[in-house]
PDB file of C-alpha atoms in Angstrom:
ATOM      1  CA  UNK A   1       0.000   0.000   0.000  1.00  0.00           C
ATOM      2  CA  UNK A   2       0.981   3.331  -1.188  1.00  0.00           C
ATOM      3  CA  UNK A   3       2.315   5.574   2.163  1.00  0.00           C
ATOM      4  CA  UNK A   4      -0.152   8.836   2.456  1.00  0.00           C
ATOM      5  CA  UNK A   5      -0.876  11.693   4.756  1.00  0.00           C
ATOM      6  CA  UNK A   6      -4.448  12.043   5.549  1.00  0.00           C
ATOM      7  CA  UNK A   7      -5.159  15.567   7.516  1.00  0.00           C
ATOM      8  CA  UNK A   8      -8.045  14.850  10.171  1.00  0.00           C
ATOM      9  CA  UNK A   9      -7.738  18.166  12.279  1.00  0.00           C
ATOM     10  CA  UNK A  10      -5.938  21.730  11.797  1.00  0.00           C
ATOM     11  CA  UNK A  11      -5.453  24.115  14.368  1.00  0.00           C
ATOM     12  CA  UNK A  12      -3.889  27.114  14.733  1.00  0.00           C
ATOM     13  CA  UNK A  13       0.092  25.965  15.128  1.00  0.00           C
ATOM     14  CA  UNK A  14      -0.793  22.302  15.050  1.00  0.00           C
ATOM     15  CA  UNK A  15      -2.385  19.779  13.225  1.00  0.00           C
ATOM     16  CA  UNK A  16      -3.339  16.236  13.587  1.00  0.00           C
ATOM     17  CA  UNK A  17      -2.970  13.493  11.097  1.00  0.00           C
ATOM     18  CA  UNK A  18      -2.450  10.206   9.541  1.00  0.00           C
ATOM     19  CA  UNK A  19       1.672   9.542   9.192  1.00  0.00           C
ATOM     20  CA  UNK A  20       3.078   9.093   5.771  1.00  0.00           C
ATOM     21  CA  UNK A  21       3.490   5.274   7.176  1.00  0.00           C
ATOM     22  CA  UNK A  22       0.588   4.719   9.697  1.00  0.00           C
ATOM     23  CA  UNK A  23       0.956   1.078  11.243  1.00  0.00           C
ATOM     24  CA  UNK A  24      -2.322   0.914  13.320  1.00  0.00           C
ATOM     25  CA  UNK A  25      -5.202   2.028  13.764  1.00  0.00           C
ATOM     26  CA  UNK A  26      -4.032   4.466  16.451  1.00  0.00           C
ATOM     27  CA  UNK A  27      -0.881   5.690  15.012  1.00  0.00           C
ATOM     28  CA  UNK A  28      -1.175   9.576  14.418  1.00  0.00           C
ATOM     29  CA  UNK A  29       1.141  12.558  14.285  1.00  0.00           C
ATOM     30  CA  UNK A  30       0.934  16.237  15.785  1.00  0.00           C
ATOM     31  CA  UNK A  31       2.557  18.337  13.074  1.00  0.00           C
ATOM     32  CA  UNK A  32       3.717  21.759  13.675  1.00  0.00           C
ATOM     33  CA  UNK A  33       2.200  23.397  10.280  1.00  0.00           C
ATOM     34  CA  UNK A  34       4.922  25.890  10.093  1.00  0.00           C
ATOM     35  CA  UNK A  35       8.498  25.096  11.399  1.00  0.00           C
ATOM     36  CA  UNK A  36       9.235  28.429  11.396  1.00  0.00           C
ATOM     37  CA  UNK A  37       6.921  28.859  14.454  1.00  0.00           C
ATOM     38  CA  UNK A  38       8.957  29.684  18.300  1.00  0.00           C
ATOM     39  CA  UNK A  39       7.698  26.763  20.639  1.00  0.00           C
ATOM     40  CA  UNK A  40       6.504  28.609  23.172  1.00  0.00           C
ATOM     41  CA  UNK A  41       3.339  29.674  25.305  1.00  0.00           C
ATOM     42  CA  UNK A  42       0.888  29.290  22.483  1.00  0.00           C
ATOM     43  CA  UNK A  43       2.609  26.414  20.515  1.00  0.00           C
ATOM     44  CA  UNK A  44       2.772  24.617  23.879  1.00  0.00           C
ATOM     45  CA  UNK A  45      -1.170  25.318  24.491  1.00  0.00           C
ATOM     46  CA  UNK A  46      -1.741  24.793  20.854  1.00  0.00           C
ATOM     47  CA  UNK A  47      -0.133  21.280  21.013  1.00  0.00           C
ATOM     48  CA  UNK A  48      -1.630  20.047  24.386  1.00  0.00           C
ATOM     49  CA  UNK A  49      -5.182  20.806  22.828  1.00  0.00           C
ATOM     50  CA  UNK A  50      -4.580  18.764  19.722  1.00  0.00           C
ATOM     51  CA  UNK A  51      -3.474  15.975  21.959  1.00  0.00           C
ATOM     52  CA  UNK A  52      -6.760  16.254  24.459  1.00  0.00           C
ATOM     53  CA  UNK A  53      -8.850  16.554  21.307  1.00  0.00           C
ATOM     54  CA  UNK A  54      -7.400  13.578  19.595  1.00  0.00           C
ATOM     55  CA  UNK A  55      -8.267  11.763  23.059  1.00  0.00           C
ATOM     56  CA  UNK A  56     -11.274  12.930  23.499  1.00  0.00           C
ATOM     57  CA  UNK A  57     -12.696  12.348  20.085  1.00  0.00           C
ATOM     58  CA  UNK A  58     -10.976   8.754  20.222  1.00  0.00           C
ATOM     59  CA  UNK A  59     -12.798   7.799  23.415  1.00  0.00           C
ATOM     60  CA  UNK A  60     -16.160   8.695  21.699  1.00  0.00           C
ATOM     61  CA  UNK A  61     -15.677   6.437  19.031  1.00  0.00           C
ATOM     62  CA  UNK A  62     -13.897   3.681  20.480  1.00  0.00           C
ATOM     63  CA  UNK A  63     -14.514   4.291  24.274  1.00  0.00           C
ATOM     64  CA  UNK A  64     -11.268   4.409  27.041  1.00  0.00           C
ATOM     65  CA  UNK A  65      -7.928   5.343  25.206  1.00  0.00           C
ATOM     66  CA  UNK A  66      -4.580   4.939  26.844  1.00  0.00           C
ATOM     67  CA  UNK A  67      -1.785   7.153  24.807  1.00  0.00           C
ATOM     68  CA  UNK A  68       1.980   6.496  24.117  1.00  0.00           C
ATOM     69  CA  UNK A  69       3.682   9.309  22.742  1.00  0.00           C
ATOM     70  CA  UNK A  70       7.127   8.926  20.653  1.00  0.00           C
ATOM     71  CA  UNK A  71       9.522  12.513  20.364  1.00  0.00           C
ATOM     72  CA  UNK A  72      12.554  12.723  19.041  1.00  0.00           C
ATOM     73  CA  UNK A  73      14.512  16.025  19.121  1.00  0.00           C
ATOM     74  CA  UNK A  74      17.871  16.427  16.569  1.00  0.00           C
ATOM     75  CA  UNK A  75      17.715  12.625  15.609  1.00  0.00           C
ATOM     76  CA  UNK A  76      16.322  10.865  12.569  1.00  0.00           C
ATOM     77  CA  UNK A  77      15.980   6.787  12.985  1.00  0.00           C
ATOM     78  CA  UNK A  78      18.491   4.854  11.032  1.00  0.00           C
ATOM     79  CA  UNK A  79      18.758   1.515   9.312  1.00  0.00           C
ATOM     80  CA  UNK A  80      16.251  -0.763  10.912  1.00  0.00           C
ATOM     81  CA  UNK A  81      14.492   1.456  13.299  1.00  0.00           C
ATOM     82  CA  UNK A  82      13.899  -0.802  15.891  1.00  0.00           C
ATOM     83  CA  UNK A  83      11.633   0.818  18.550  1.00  0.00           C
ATOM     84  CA  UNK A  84      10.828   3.907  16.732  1.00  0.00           C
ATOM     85  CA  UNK A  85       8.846   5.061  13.946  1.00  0.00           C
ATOM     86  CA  UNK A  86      10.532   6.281  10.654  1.00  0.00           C
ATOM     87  CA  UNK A  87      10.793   9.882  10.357  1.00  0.00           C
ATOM     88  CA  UNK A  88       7.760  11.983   8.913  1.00  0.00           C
ATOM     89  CA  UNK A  89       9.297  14.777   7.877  1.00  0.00           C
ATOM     90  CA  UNK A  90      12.220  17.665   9.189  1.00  0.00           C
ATOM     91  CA  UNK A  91       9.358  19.626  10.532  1.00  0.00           C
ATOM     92  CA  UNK A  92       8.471  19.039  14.187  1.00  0.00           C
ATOM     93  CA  UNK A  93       6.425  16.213  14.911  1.00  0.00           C
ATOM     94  CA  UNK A  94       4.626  14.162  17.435  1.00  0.00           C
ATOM     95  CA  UNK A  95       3.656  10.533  16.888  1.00  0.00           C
ATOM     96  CA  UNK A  96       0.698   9.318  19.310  1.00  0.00           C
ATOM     97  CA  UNK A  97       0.373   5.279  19.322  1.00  0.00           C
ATOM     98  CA  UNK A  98      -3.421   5.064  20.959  1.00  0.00           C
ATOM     99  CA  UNK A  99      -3.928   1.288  22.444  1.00  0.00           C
ATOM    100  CA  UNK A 100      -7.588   0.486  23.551  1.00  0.00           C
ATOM    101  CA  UNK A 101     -10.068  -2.177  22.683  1.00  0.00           C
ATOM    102  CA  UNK A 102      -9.925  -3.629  19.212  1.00  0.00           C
ATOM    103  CA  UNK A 103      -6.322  -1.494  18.660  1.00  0.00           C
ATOM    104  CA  UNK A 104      -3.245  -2.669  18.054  1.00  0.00           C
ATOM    105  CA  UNK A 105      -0.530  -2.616  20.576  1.00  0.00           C
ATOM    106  CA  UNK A 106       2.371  -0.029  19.406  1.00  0.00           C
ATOM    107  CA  UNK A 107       5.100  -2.216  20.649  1.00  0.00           C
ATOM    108  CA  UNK A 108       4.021  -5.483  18.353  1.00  0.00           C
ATOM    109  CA  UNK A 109       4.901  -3.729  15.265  1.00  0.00           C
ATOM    110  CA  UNK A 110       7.967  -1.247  16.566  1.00  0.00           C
ATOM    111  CA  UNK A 111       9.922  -4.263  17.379  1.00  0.00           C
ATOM    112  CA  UNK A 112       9.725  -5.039  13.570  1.00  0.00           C
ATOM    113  CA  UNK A 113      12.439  -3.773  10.968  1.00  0.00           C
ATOM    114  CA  UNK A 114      11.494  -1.472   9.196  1.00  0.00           C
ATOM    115  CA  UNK A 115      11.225  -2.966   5.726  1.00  0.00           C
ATOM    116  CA  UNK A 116       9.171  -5.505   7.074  1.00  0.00           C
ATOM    117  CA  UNK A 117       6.407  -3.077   8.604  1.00  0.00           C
ATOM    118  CA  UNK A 118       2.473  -3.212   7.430  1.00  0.00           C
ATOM    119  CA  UNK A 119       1.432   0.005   6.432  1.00  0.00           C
ATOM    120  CA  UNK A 120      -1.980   0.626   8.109  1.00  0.00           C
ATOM    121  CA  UNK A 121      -4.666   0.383   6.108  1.00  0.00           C
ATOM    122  CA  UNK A 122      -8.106   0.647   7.479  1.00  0.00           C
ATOM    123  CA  UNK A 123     -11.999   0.852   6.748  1.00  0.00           C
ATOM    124  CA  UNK A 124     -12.973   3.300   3.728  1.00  0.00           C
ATOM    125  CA  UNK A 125     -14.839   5.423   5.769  1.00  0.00           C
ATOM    126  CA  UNK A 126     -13.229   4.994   9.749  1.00  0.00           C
ATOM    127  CA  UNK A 127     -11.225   8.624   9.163  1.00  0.00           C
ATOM    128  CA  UNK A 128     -14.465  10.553   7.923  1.00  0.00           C
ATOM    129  CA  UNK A 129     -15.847   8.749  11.405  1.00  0.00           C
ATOM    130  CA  UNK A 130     -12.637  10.577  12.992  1.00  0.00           C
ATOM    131  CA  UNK A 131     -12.411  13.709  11.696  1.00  0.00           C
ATOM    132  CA  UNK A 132     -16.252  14.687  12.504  1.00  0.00           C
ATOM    133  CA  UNK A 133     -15.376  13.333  16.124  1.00  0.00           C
ATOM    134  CA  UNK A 134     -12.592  15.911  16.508  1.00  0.00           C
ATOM    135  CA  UNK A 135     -14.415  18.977  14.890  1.00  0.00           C
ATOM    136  CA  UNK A 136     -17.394  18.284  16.818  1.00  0.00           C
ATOM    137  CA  UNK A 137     -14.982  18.644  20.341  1.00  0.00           C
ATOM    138  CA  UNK A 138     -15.771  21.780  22.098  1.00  0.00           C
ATOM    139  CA  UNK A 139     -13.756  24.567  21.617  1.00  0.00           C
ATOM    140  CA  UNK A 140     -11.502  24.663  24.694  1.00  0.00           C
ATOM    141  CA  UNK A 141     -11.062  28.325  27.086  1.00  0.00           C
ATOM    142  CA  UNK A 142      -8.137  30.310  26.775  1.00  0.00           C
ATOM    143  CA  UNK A 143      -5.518  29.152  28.685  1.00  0.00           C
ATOM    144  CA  UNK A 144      -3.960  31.251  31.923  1.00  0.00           C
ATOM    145  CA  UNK A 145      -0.484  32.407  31.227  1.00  0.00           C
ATOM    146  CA  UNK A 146       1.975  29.537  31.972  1.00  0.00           C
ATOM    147  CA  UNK A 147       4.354  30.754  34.731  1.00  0.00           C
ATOM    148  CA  UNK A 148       8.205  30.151  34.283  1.00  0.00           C
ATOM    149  CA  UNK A 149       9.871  27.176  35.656  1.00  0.00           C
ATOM    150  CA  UNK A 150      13.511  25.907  35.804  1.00  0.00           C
ATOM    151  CA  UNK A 151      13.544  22.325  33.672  1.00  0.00           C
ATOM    152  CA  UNK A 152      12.434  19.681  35.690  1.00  0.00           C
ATOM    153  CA  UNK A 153      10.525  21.923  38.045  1.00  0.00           C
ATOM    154  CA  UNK A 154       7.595  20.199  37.322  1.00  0.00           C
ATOM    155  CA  UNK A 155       8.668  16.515  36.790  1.00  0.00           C
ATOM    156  CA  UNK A 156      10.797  14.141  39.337  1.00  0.00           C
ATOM    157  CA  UNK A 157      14.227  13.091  37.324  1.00  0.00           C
ATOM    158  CA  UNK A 158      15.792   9.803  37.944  1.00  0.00           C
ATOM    159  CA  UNK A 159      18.934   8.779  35.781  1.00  0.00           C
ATOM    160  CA  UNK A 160      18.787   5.235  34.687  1.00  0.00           C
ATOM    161  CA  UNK A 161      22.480   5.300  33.071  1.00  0.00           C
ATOM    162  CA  UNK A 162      24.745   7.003  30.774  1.00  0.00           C
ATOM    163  CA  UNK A 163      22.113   7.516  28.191  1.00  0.00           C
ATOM    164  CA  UNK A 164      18.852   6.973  29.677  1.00  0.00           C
ATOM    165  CA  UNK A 165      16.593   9.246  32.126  1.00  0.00           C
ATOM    166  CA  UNK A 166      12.777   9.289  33.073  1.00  0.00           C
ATOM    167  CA  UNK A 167      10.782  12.201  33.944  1.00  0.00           C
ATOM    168  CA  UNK A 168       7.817  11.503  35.998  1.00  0.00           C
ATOM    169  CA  UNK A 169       5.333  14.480  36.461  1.00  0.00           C
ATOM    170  CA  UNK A 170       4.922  16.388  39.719  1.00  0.00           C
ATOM    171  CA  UNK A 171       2.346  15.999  41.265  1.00  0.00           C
ATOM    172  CA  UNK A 172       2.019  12.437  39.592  1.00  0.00           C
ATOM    173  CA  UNK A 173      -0.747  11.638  36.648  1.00  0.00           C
ATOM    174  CA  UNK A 174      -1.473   8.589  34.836  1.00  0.00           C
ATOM    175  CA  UNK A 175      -2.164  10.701  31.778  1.00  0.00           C
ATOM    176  CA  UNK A 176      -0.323  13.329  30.341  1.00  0.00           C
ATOM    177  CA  UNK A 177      -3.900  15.269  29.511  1.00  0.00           C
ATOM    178  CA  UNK A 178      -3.437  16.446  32.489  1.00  0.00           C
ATOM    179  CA  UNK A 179      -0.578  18.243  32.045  1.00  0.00           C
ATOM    180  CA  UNK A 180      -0.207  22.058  31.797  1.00  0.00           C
ATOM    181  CA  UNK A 181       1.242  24.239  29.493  1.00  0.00           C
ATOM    182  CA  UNK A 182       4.158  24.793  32.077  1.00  0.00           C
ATOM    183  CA  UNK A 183       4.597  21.487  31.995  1.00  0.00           C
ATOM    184  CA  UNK A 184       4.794  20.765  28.411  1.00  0.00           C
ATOM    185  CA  UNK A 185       7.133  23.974  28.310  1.00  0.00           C
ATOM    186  CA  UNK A 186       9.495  22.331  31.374  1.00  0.00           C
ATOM    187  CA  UNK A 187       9.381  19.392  29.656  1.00  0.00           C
ATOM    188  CA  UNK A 188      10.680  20.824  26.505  1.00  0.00           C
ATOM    189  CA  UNK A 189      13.269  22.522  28.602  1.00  0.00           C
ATOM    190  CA  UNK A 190      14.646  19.195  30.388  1.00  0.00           C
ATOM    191  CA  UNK A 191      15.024  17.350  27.045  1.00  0.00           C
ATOM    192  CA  UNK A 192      17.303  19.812  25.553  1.00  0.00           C
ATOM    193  CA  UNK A 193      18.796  20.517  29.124  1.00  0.00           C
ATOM    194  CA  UNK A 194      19.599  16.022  29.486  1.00  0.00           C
ATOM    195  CA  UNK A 195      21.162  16.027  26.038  1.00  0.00           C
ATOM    196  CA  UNK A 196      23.146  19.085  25.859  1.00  0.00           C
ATOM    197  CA  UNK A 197      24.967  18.370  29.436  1.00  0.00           C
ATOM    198  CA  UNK A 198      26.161  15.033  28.250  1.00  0.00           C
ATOM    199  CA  UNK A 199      30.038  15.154  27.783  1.00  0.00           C
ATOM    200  CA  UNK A 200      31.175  14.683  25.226  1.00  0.00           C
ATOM    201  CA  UNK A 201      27.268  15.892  24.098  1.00  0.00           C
ATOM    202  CA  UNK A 202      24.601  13.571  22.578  1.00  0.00           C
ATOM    203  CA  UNK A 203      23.759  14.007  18.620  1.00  0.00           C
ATOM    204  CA  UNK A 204      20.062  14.160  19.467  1.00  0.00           C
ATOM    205  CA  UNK A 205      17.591  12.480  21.896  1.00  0.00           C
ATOM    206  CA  UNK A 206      14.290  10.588  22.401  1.00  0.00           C
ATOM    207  CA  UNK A 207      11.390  10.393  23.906  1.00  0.00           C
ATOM    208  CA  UNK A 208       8.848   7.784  25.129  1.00  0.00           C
ATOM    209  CA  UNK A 209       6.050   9.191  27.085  1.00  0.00           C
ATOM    210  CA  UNK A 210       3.888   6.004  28.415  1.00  0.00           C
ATOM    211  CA  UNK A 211       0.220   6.696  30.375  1.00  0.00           C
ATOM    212  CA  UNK A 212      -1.238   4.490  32.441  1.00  0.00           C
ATOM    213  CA  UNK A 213      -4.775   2.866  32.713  1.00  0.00           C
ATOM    214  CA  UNK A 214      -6.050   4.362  35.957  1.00  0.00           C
ATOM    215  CA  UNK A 215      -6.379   7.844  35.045  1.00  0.00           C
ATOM    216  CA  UNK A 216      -8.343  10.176  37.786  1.00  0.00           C
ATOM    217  CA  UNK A 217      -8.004   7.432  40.419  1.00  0.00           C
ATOM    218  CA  UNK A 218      -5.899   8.838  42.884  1.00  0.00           C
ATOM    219  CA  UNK A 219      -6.232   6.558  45.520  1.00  0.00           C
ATOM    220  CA  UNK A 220      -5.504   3.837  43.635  1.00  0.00           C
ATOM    221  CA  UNK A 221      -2.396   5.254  41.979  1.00  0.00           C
ATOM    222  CA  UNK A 222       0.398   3.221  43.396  1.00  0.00           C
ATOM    223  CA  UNK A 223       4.388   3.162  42.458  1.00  0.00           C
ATOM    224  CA  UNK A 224       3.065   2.090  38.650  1.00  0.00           C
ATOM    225  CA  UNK A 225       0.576   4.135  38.224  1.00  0.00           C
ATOM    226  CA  UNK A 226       2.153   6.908  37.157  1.00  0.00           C
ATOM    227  CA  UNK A 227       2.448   8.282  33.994  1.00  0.00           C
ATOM    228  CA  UNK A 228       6.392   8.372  32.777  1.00  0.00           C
ATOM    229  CA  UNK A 229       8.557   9.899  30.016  1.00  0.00           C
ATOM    230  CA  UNK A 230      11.498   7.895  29.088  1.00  0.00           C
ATOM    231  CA  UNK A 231      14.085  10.367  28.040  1.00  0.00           C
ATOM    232  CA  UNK A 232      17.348   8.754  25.430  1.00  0.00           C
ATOM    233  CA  UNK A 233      20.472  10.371  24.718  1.00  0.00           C
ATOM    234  CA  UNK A 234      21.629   9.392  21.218  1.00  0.00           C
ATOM    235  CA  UNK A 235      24.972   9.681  19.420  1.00  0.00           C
ATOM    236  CA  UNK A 236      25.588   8.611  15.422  1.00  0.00           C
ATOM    237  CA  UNK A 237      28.455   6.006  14.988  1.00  0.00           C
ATOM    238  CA  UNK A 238      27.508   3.940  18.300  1.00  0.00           C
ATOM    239  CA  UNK A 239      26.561   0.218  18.705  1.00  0.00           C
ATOM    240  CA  UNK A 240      24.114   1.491  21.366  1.00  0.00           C
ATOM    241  CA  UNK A 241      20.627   1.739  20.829  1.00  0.00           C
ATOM    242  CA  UNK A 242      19.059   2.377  24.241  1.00  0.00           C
ATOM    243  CA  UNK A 243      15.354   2.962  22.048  1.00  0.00           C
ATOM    244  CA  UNK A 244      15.395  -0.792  20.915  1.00  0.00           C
ATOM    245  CA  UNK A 245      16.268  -2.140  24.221  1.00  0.00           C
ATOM    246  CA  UNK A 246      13.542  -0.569  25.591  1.00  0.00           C
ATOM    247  CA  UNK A 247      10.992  -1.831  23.511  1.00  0.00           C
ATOM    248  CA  UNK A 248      12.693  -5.251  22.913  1.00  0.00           C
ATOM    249  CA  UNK A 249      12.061  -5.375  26.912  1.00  0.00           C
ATOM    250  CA  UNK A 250       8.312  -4.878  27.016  1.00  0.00           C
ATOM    251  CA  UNK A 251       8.190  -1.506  28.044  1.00  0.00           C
ATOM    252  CA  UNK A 252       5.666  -0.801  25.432  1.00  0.00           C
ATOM    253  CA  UNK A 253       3.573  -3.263  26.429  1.00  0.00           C
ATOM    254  CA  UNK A 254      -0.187  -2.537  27.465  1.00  0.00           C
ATOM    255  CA  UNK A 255      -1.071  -2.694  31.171  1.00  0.00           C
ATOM    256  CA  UNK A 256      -2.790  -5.771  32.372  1.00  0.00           C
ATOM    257  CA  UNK A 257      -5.427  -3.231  33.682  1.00  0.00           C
ATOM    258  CA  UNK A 258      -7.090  -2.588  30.397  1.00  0.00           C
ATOM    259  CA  UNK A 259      -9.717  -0.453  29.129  1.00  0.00           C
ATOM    260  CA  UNK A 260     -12.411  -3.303  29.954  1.00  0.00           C
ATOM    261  CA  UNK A 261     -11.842  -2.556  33.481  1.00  0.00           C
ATOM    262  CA  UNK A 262     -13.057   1.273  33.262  1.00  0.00           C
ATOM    263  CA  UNK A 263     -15.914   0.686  30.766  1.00  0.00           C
ATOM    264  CA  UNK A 264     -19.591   0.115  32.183  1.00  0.00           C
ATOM    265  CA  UNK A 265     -20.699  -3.542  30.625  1.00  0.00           C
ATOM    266  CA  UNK A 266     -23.497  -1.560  28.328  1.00  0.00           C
ATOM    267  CA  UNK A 267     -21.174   0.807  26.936  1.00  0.00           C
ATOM    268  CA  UNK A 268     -19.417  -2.518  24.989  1.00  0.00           C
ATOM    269  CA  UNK A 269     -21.634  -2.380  22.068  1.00  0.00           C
ATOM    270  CA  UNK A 270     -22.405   0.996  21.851  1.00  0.00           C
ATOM    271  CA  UNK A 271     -18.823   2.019  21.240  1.00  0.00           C
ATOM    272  CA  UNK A 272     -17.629  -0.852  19.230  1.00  0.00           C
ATOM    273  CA  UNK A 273     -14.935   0.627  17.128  1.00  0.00           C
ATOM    274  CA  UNK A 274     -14.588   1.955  14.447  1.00  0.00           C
ATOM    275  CA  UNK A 275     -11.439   1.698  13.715  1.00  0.00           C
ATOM    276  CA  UNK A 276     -10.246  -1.933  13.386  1.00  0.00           C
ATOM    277  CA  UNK A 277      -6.749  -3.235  14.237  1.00  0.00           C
TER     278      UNK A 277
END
C-alpha cells in the first residue's frame, strides 16, 4: 500500500494526522504546520489541545484510550528502526500510538524492521468517522499564562544510566492530559537541558512518554501508576541503541489493567470501534 498523509484536524500551530506510514489504527502525528513557528506559550497550548482533542474524540468512538507518545529532538531513525517510527518529515512532529479495545498494541509492530512493517490500512470510511469526532470537540477556554519554571521543576528526574533518564510528572498523573502548558514547556526545557549536558554531548535524543490505565483514580495510583517519560540520549556512529532495548524489553507493552476494566458492561456495544486493528 501506497504511504499517504491524511489531515483529520488543523489548528492554529498544530495539526493532527495520519503519518506518511501509519501502522495501526491508532498511530497519528501532531505536526507543527509551520516550522518556522517559536515553541513557546501558544505552541505549547496549541499542542496540548490537539493531543486532548485527539483523546477525546478517540474515546467517543472507540470508548477508554490509553496514549503512548514517541519525540525525538535532533535525531532521525536509522537503518532498521527498531523501537521507533521512521521519520515523517524535518518539521516538528509528534507521533501518538493510541492502544484500547480492538487497537493494536504499538510495541508489536515497533519491534519489527522497518522494511518488514504493514502500512496501516483501514476501513474506507473509519477517518471521515474521525475527523467529525474531533471537529465536533468543544472549543476549549483560553488558557492562563503559563508561569516560568527551571527544567524539571515540574517533573521528578531519575537517571537510569549514561544515556537513559525518566521524567515523571509532579504531582504524579497517569495521563499526560493532564498536564499544563508549564509542563509541556518544562518538559521541553529538560530534554534539551539532558542532552546538551552530556560530555562529550549527545547528537540528538528521544522520547517515550507512556500513560497508564487508571487515570483520575488517585487513591488507587500506586508506584506504577504513574504516567512516565522515558528520556534517550543518542549519538551517530555507536553500537548502542538504548530505544530498541527498551521496547525489545516490554516496556511498550499494554497494562494488564485494560480499558475493559473502566468501561460500564453496556457501553461494549455501543462504542464498538470503528477503527479496526
Amino acid at each position: 500500500m501506497a504511504a499517504v498523509r491524511e489531515q483529520l484536524f488543523a489548528s492554529t500551530f498544530w495539526g493532527i494526522r495520519r503519518p506518511k506510514v501509519a501502522l495501526t489504527a491508532g498511530h497519528f502525528v501532531i505536526r507543527l504546520n509551520d516550522p518556522a513557528l517559536a515553541f513557546g506559550v501558544d505552541s505549547a497550548s496549541d499542542l496540548l489541545e490537539c493531543y486532548r482533542r485527539l483523546i477525546a474524540a478517540m474515546e467517543h468512538l472507540q470508548g477508554p484510550i490509553l496514549g503512548h507518545i514517541y519525540i525525538s529532538l535532533n535525531w532521525q531513525p536509522v537503518g532498521d528502526a527498531i523501537g521507533e517510527p521512521v521519520a515523517e518529515t524535518s518539521t516538528p512532529t509528534v507521533h501518538v500510538f493510541l492502544h484500547g479495545d480492538g487497537l493494536l498494541a504499538a510495541s508489536s509492530v515497533l519491534q519489527q524492521p522497518a522494511h518488514d512493517r504493514v502500512v496501516y490500512g483501514g476501513p474506507a470510511d473509519a477517518d471521515s468517522a474521525l475527523r467529525q469526532a474531533l471537529r465536533s470537540q468543544p472549543s476549549p477556554e483560553a488558557p492562563a499564562p503559563a508561569l516560568p519554571t527551571l527544567p524539571g521543576a515540574n517533573f521528578r528526574i531519575a537517571e537510569l544510566g549514561d544515556v537513559q533518564w525518566t521524567a515523571t510528572p509532579e504531582p504524579p498523573t497517569s495521563t499526560l492530559r493532564n498536564l499544563g502548558v508549564e509542563g509541556i514547556l518544562d518538559l521541553a526545557a529538560t530534554l534539551e537541558s539532558l542532552h546538551t549536558r552530556s560530555v562529550p554531548p549527545f547528537s540528538g535524543a528521544t522520547l517515550w512518554a507512556c500513560e497508564q490505565w487508571d487515570a483520575g483514580d488517585k487513591a488507587a495510583m500506586g508506584e506504577g501508576g504513574a504516567a512516565t517519560i522515558n528520556i534517550f540520549g543518542r549519538r551517530h556512529g555507536g553500537s548502542q541503541n538504548p530505544v530498541a532495548d527498551f521496547v525489545r524489553s516490554g516496556a511498550l507493552e499494554i497494562p494488564a489493567a485494560g480499558p475493559s476494566a473502566h468501561r460500564p458492561p453496556q457501553d461494549r456495544s455501543a462504542r464498538h470501534g470503528p477503527l479496526g486493528r
